[in-house]
Amino acid sequence: MASTLLEDNIQVPASSGPAELRHSPVEHLHQAFRDAEVTGARAVSLREIAYVTMIGLRVDPVSPAASALSEVLGAPLPAVCGQTTQGGGHTVLWQGPDEFLVITDDAASPLVDQLTERLGDAPGSVVDLSANRTTLELSGPSARTVLEKSCAVDLHPRAFQPGTAVSTAVGAVPVVLWQTDDAPTYRLLPRSSFADHLGRWLMDGMAEFAPEPLPAHSQSGSDPGWH
């Protein structure tokens, strides 16, 4: 493969671009997450889902502009706190009376362009927030117990079910917390700069369910962030 020689003598493939050179906020913890996984009746696992497209919307939910955005997304905008809607391969999370977060596997730029065009001159905004957060997925029979150690939200199934998403805090970290299935599986969306701390916090919460102590690097591995 052709390469380009940089001034500091680091060789980078000539075809390298942002997608090839980017690093997820907690990729240095991926092995620790795998080591921390617990199996069996008290199973719980943690992983990062990196580079998810996230688009922030601000719009009056009862305006013609909101209807136009819903047509692009193939889903109505959520109407109440905690609600999510789905359609067209997109999930829309309620973030406030006129604020919504679109999560999708689609590329950000084309969708942002479509939404911006349909918003037109109406009051509101469409912003690519993909680099603002990462996604940590906590799953398994013990996942709810791990979260309940440091989250004030009532996560009992009578109050928090698949399809529910709220803004809250886990430990000291502000997150969007979204339950995706009955396993239960939760997706936590922290800001990228807090992801290392949150990942380590969750591993600490998982430790009590492990039959043996976690490997040392799970707790004190290479840490470019704070914890």
PDB file of N, CA and C in Angstrom, residues 49 51-56 101-104 106 108 112 127-135 188-190:
ATOM      1  N   ILE A  49     -20.639   1.115  21.192  1.00  0.00           N
ATOM      2  CA  ILE A  49     -21.108   1.178  19.810  1.00  0.00           C
ATOM      3  C   ILE A  49     -20.645   2.536  19.301  1.00  0.00           C
ATOM      4  N   TYR A  51     -19.303   5.628  16.701  1.00  0.00           N
ATOM      5  CA  TYR A  51     -19.575   6.339  15.447  1.00  0.00           C
ATOM      6  C   TYR A  51     -21.036   6.264  15.010  1.00  0.00           C
ATOM      7  N   VAL A  52     -21.934   6.301  15.964  1.00  0.00           N
ATOM      8  CA  VAL A  52     -23.362   6.313  15.635  1.00  0.00           C
ATOM      9  C   VAL A  52     -23.756   7.715  15.175  1.00  0.00           C
ATOM     10  N   THR A  53     -24.539   7.792  14.122  1.00  0.00           N
ATOM     11  CA  THR A  53     -25.013   9.091  13.648  1.00  0.00           C
ATOM     12  C   THR A  53     -26.090   9.619  14.595  1.00  0.00           C
ATOM     13  N   MET A  54     -25.890  10.837  15.082  1.00  0.00           N
ATOM     14  CA  MET A  54     -26.846  11.495  15.975  1.00  0.00           C
ATOM     15  C   MET A  54     -27.081  12.914  15.463  1.00  0.00           C
ATOM     16  N   ILE A  55     -28.324  13.262  15.310  1.00  0.00           N
ATOM     17  CA  ILE A  55     -28.687  14.577  14.783  1.00  0.00           C
ATOM     18  C   ILE A  55     -29.645  15.252  15.751  1.00  0.00           C
ATOM     19  N   GLY A  56     -29.301  16.452  16.177  1.00  0.00           N
ATOM     20  CA  GLY A  56     -30.146  17.213  17.076  1.00  0.00           C
ATOM     21  C   GLY A  56     -31.130  18.072  16.298  1.00  0.00           C
ATOM     22  N   LEU A 101     -33.603  14.119  19.524  1.00  0.00           N
ATOM     23  CA  LEU A 101     -32.341  13.532  19.081  1.00  0.00           C
ATOM     24  C   LEU A 101     -32.655  12.375  18.150  1.00  0.00           C
ATOM     25  N   VAL A 102     -32.163  12.463  16.928  1.00  0.00           N
ATOM     26  CA  VAL A 102     -32.346  11.409  15.935  1.00  0.00           C
ATOM     27  C   VAL A 102     -31.127  10.501  15.959  1.00  0.00           C
ATOM     28  N   ILE A 103     -31.348   9.200  16.096  1.00  0.00           N
ATOM     29  CA  ILE A 103     -30.278   8.214  16.078  1.00  0.00           C
ATOM     30  C   ILE A 103     -30.522   7.287  14.902  1.00  0.00           C
ATOM     31  N   THR A 104     -29.507   7.100  14.077  1.00  0.00           N
ATOM     32  CA  THR A 104     -29.690   6.340  12.843  1.00  0.00           C
ATOM     33  C   THR A 104     -28.388   5.721  12.399  1.00  0.00           C
ATOM     34  N   ASP A 106     -27.803   5.688   9.196  1.00  0.00           N
ATOM     35  CA  ASP A 106     -27.530   6.410   7.955  1.00  0.00           C
ATOM     36  C   ASP A 106     -26.374   7.390   8.131  1.00  0.00           C
ATOM     37  N   ALA A 108     -24.579  10.907   8.218  1.00  0.00           N
ATOM     38  CA  ALA A 108     -25.141  12.140   8.766  1.00  0.00           C
ATOM     39  C   ALA A 108     -25.413  13.202   7.703  1.00  0.00           C
ATOM     40  N   VAL A 112     -28.848  15.292   7.276  1.00  0.00           N
ATOM     41  CA  VAL A 112     -28.849  16.683   7.744  1.00  0.00           C
ATOM     42  C   VAL A 112     -29.293  17.612   6.622  1.00  0.00           C
ATOM     43  N   VAL A 127     -28.667  19.900  13.579  1.00  0.00           N
ATOM     44  CA  VAL A 127     -27.236  19.900  13.866  1.00  0.00           C
ATOM     45  C   VAL A 127     -26.708  18.475  13.961  1.00  0.00           C
ATOM     46  N   ASP A 128     -25.619  18.200  13.265  1.00  0.00           N
ATOM     47  CA  ASP A 128     -24.950  16.907  13.364  1.00  0.00           C
ATOM     48  C   ASP A 128     -24.204  16.847  14.701  1.00  0.00           C
ATOM     49  N   LEU A 129     -24.656  15.963  15.601  1.00  0.00           N
ATOM     50  CA  LEU A 129     -24.058  15.826  16.929  1.00  0.00           C
ATOM     51  C   LEU A 129     -23.291  14.505  17.072  1.00  0.00           C
ATOM     52  N   SER A 130     -22.989  13.865  15.967  1.00  0.00           N
ATOM     53  CA  SER A 130     -22.409  12.521  16.018  1.00  0.00           C
ATOM     54  C   SER A 130     -21.107  12.455  16.807  1.00  0.00           C
ATOM     55  N   ALA A 131     -20.280  13.496  16.705  1.00  0.00           N
ATOM     56  CA  ALA A 131     -18.992  13.497  17.407  1.00  0.00           C
ATOM     57  C   ALA A 131     -19.116  13.966  18.852  1.00  0.00           C
ATOM     58  N   ASN A 132     -20.308  14.394  19.228  1.00  0.00           N
ATOM     59  CA  ASN A 132     -20.510  14.929  20.570  1.00  0.00           C
ATOM     60  C   ASN A 132     -20.589  13.842  21.635  1.00  0.00           C
ATOM     61  N   ARG A 133     -21.113  12.678  21.253  1.00  0.00           N
ATOM     62  CA  ARG A 133     -21.331  11.590  22.204  1.00  0.00           C
ATOM     63  C   ARG A 133     -20.843  10.271  21.612  1.00  0.00           C
ATOM     64  N   THR A 134     -20.646   9.285  22.490  1.00  0.00           N
ATOM     65  CA  THR A 134     -20.520   7.913  22.051  1.00  0.00           C
ATOM     66  C   THR A 134     -21.642   7.114  22.701  1.00  0.00           C
ATOM     67  N   THR A 135     -21.694   5.821  22.404  1.00  0.00           N
ATOM     68  CA  THR A 135     -22.759   4.968  22.942  1.00  0.00           C
ATOM     69  C   THR A 135     -22.139   3.794  23.678  1.00  0.00           C
ATOM     70  N   LEU A 188     -26.371   3.980  26.854  1.00  0.00           N
ATOM     71  CA  LEU A 188     -26.033   5.206  27.559  1.00  0.00           C
ATOM     72  C   LEU A 188     -25.234   6.086  26.615  1.00  0.00           C
ATOM     73  N   LEU A 189     -25.659   7.328  26.475  1.00  0.00           N
ATOM     74  CA  LEU A 189     -25.012   8.251  25.547  1.00  0.00           C
ATOM     75  C   LEU A 189     -24.351   9.376  26.341  1.00  0.00           C
ATOM     76  N   PRO A 190     -23.092   9.186  26.753  1.00  0.00           N
ATOM     77  CA  PRO A 190     -22.368  10.259  27.442  1.00  0.00           C
ATOM     78  C   PRO A 190     -21.638  11.135  26.435  1.00  0.00           C
TER      79      PRO A 190
END
